CSV table of N, CA and C in Angstrom, one decimal:
chain,number,residue,atom,x,y,z
A,28,MET,N,-40.9,0.3,-3.1
A,28,MET,CA,-40.1,1.0,-4.0
A,28,MET,C,-38.9,1.7,-3.3
A,29,SER,N,-39.3,2.5,-2.3
A,29,SER,CA,-38.3,3.2,-1.5
A,29,SER,C,-37.3,2.2,-0.8
A,30,ARG,N,-37.9,1.1,-0.4
A,30,ARG,CA,-37.0,0.1,0.3
A,30,ARG,C,-35.9,-0.4,-0.6
A,31,SER,N,-36.3,-0.8,-1.8
A,31,SER,CA,-35.3,-1.4,-2.7
A,31,SER,C,-34.3,-0.3,-3.1
A,32,ARG,N,-34.8,0.9,-3.2
A,32,ARG,CA,-33.9,2.0,-3.6
A,32,ARG,C,-32.9,2.2,-2.5
A,33,ARG,N,-33.3,2.2,-1.2
A,33,ARG,CA,-32.4,2.4,-0.1
A,33,ARG,C,-31.4,1.2,-0.1
A,34,ARG,N,-31.9,0.0,-0.4
A,34,ARG,CA,-30.9,-1.1,-0.4
A,34,ARG,C,-29.9,-0.9,-1.5
A,35,MET,N,-30.3,-0.4,-2.7
A,35,MET,CA,-29.3,-0.1,-3.7
A,35,MET,C,-28.3,1.0,-3.3
A,36,GLU,N,-28.8,2.0,-2.6
A,36,GLU,CA,-27.9,3.0,-2.0
A,36,GLU,C,-26.9,2.4,-1.1
A,37,GLY,N,-27.3,1.5,-0.2
A,37,GLY,CA,-26.4,0.9,0.7
A,37,GLY,C,-25.4,0.0,0.0
A,38,HIS,N,-25.9,-0.7,-1.0
A,38,HIS,CA,-25.0,-1.5,-1.8
A,38,HIS,C,-23.9,-0.6,-2.5
A,39,ARG,N,-24.4,0.5,-3.0
A,39,ARG,CA,-23.4,1.4,-3.7
A,39,ARG,C,-22.4,1.9,-2.8
A,40,HIS,N,-22.8,2.3,-1.6
A,40,HIS,CA,-21.9,2.8,-0.6
A,40,HIS,C,-20.9,1.7,-0.2
A,41,PHE,N,-21.4,0.5,-0.1
A,41,PHE,CA,-20.5,-0.7,0.2
A,41,PHE,C,-19.5,-0.9,-0.9
A,42,LEU,N,-19.9,-0.8,-2.1
A,42,LEU,CA,-19.0,-0.9,-3.2
A,42,LEU,C,-17.9,0.2,-3.2
A,43,GLN,N,-18.4,1.4,-2.9
A,43,GLN,CA,-17.4,2.6,-2.9
A,43,GLN,C,-16.4,2.3,-1.8
A,44,ALA,N,-16.9,1.8,-0.6
A,44,ALA,CA,-16.0,1.5,0.5
A,44,ALA,C,-14.9,0.5,0.1
A,45,GLN,N,-15.4,-0.6,-0.6
A,45,GLN,CA,-14.5,-1.6,-1.1
A,45,GLN,C,-13.5,-1.1,-2.0
A,46,LEU,N,-13.9,-0.2,-3.0
A,46,LEU,CA,-13.0,0.4,-3.9
A,46,LEU,C,-12.0,1.3,-3.2
A,47,TYR,N,-12.4,2.0,-2.2
A,47,TYR,CA,-11.5,2.9,-1.4
A,47,TYR,C,-10.5,2.0,-0.7
A,48,ILE,N,-10.9,0.9,-0.1
A,48,ILE,CA,-10.0,0.0,0.6
A,48,ILE,C,-9.0,-0.6,-0.4
A,49,ILE,N,-9.4,-1.0,-1.6
A,49,ILE,CA,-8.5,-1.5,-2.6
A,49,ILE,C,-7.5,-0.5,-3.1
A,50,LYS,N,-8.0,0.8,-3.3
A,50,LYS,CA,-7.1,1.8,-3.7
A,50,LYS,C,-6.0,2.1,-2.6
A,51,LEU,N,-6.5,2.1,-1.3
A,51,LEU,CA,-5.5,2.3,-0.2
A,51,LEU,C,-4.5,1.2,-0.2
A,52,ARG,N,-5.0,0.0,-0.4
A,52,ARG,CA,-4.0,-1.2,-0.3
A,52,ARG,C,-3.0,-1.1,-1.5
A,53,ILE,N,-3.5,-0.7,-2.7
A,53,ILE,CA,-2.6,-0.6,-3.8
A,53,ILE,C,-1.6,0.5,-3.6
A,54,SER,N,-2.0,1.6,-3.1
A,54,SER,CA,-1.1,2.8,-2.8
A,54,SER,C,-0.1,2.4,-1.8
A,55,THR,N,-0.5,1.7,-0.8
A,55,THR,CA,0.5,1.3,0.3
A,55,THR,C,1.5,0.3,-0.2
A,56,THR,N,1.0,-0.6,-1.0
A,56,THR,CA,1.9,-1.6,-1.6
A,56,THR,C,2.9,-1.0,-2.5
A,57,THR,N,2.4,-0.1,-3.4
A,57,THR,CA,3.3,0.6,-4.3
A,57,THR,C,4.3,1.5,-3.6
A,58,ARG,N,3.9,2.1,-2.5
A,58,ARG,CA,4.8,3.0,-1.7
A,58,ARG,C,5.8,2.1,-1.1
A,59,LEU,N,5.4,0.9,-0.5
A,59,LEU,CA,6.4,0.0,0.1
A,59,LEU,C,7.4,-0.5,-0.9
A,60,CYS,N,6.9,-0.8,-2.1
A,60,CYS,CA,7.8,-1.3,-3.2
A,60,CYS,C,8.8,-0.2,-3.6
A,61,LEU,N,8.3,1.1,-3.7
A,61,LEU,CA,9.2,2.2,-4.0
A,61,LEU,C,10.2,2.4,-2.9
A,62,MET,N,9.8,2.4,-1.7
A,62,MET,CA,10.7,2.6,-0.5
A,62,MET,C,11.7,1.5,-0.5
A,63,SER,N,11.3,0.2,-0.7
A,63,SER,CA,12.3,-0.9,-0.7
A,63,SER,C,13.3,-0.8,-1.8
A,64,SER,N,12.8,-0.4,-3.0
A,64,SER,CA,13.7,-0.3,-4.1
A,64,SER,C,14.6,0.9,-4.0
A,65,LEU,N,14.2,1.9,-3.2
A,65,LEU,CA,15.1,3.1,-3.0
A,65,LEU,C,16.1,2.7,-1.9
A,66,THR,N,15.6,2.0,-0.9
A,66,THR,CA,16.5,1.7,0.3
A,66,THR,C,17.4,0.5,0.1
A,67,ALA,N,17.0,-0.4,-0.9
A,67,ALA,CA,17.8,-1.6,-1.1
A,67,ALA,C,19.3,-1.2,-1.5
A,68,PRO,N,19.5,-0.3,-2.4
A,68,PRO,CA,20.9,0.0,-2.7
A,68,PRO,C,21.7,0.6,-1.5
A,69,LEU,N,21.0,1.4,-0.7
A,69,LEU,CA,21.6,1.9,0.5
A,69,LEU,C,22.0,0.8,1.4
A,70,TRP,N,21.0,-0.1,1.6
A,70,TRP,CA,21.3,-1.2,2.5
A,70,TRP,C,22.5,-2.1,2.0
A,71,LEU,N,22.6,-2.2,0.7
A,71,LEU,CA,23.7,-3.0,0.1
A,71,LEU,C,25.0,-2.3,0.3
A,72,LYS,N,25.0,-0.9,0.2
A,72,LYS,CA,26.2,-0.2,0.4
A,72,LYS,C,26.6,-0.3,1.9
A,73,ILE,N,25.6,-0.1,2.7
A,73,ILE,CA,26.0,-0.2,4.2
A,73,ILE,C,26.5,-1.6,4.5
A,74,THR,N,25.9,-2.6,4.0
A,74,THR,CA,26.4,-4.0,4.3
A,74,THR,C,27.8,-4.2,3.7
A,75,ASN,N,28.0,-3.6,2.5
A,75,ASN,CA,29.4,-3.7,1.9
A,75,ASN,C,30.4,-3.0,2.7
A,76,LEU,N,30.0,-1.9,3.3
A,76,LEU,CA,30.9,-1.1,4.1
A,76,LEU,C,31.1,-1.6,5.6
A,77,ALA,N,30.1,-2.4,6.0
A,77,ALA,CA,30.1,-2.9,7.3
A,77,ALA,C,31.4,-3.6,7.7
A,78,PRO,N,32.0,-4.4,6.9
A,78,PRO,CA,33.3,-5.1,7.3
A,78,PRO,C,34.4,-4.0,7.6
A,79,LEU,N,34.4,-2.9,6.8
A,79,LEU,CA,35.4,-1.9,7.1
A,79,LEU,C,35.2,-1.3,8.4
A,80,PHE,N,34.0,-1.1,8.8
A,80,PHE,CA,33.7,-0.5,10.2
A,80,PHE,C,34.0,-1.5,11.3
A,81,SER,N,33.9,-2.7,11.0
A,81,SER,CA,34.1,-3.7,12.1
A,81,SER,C,35.6,-4.0,12.3
A,82,LEU,N,36.4,-3.5,11.4
A,82,LEU,CA,37.9,-3.7,11.6
A,82,LEU,C,38.4,-2.9,12.8
């Protein structure tokens, strides 16, 4: 009885770890998307102004 319960506890911890990893991955990807969406216009402006600076 105690052995199966311990196995269930381990399985639950494993699932919690997996959920934590998935949450981390989602947060990092969303942060990257936000960063890229914020910096993309800046990069476009810089690349548009680059020819002026190269003159």
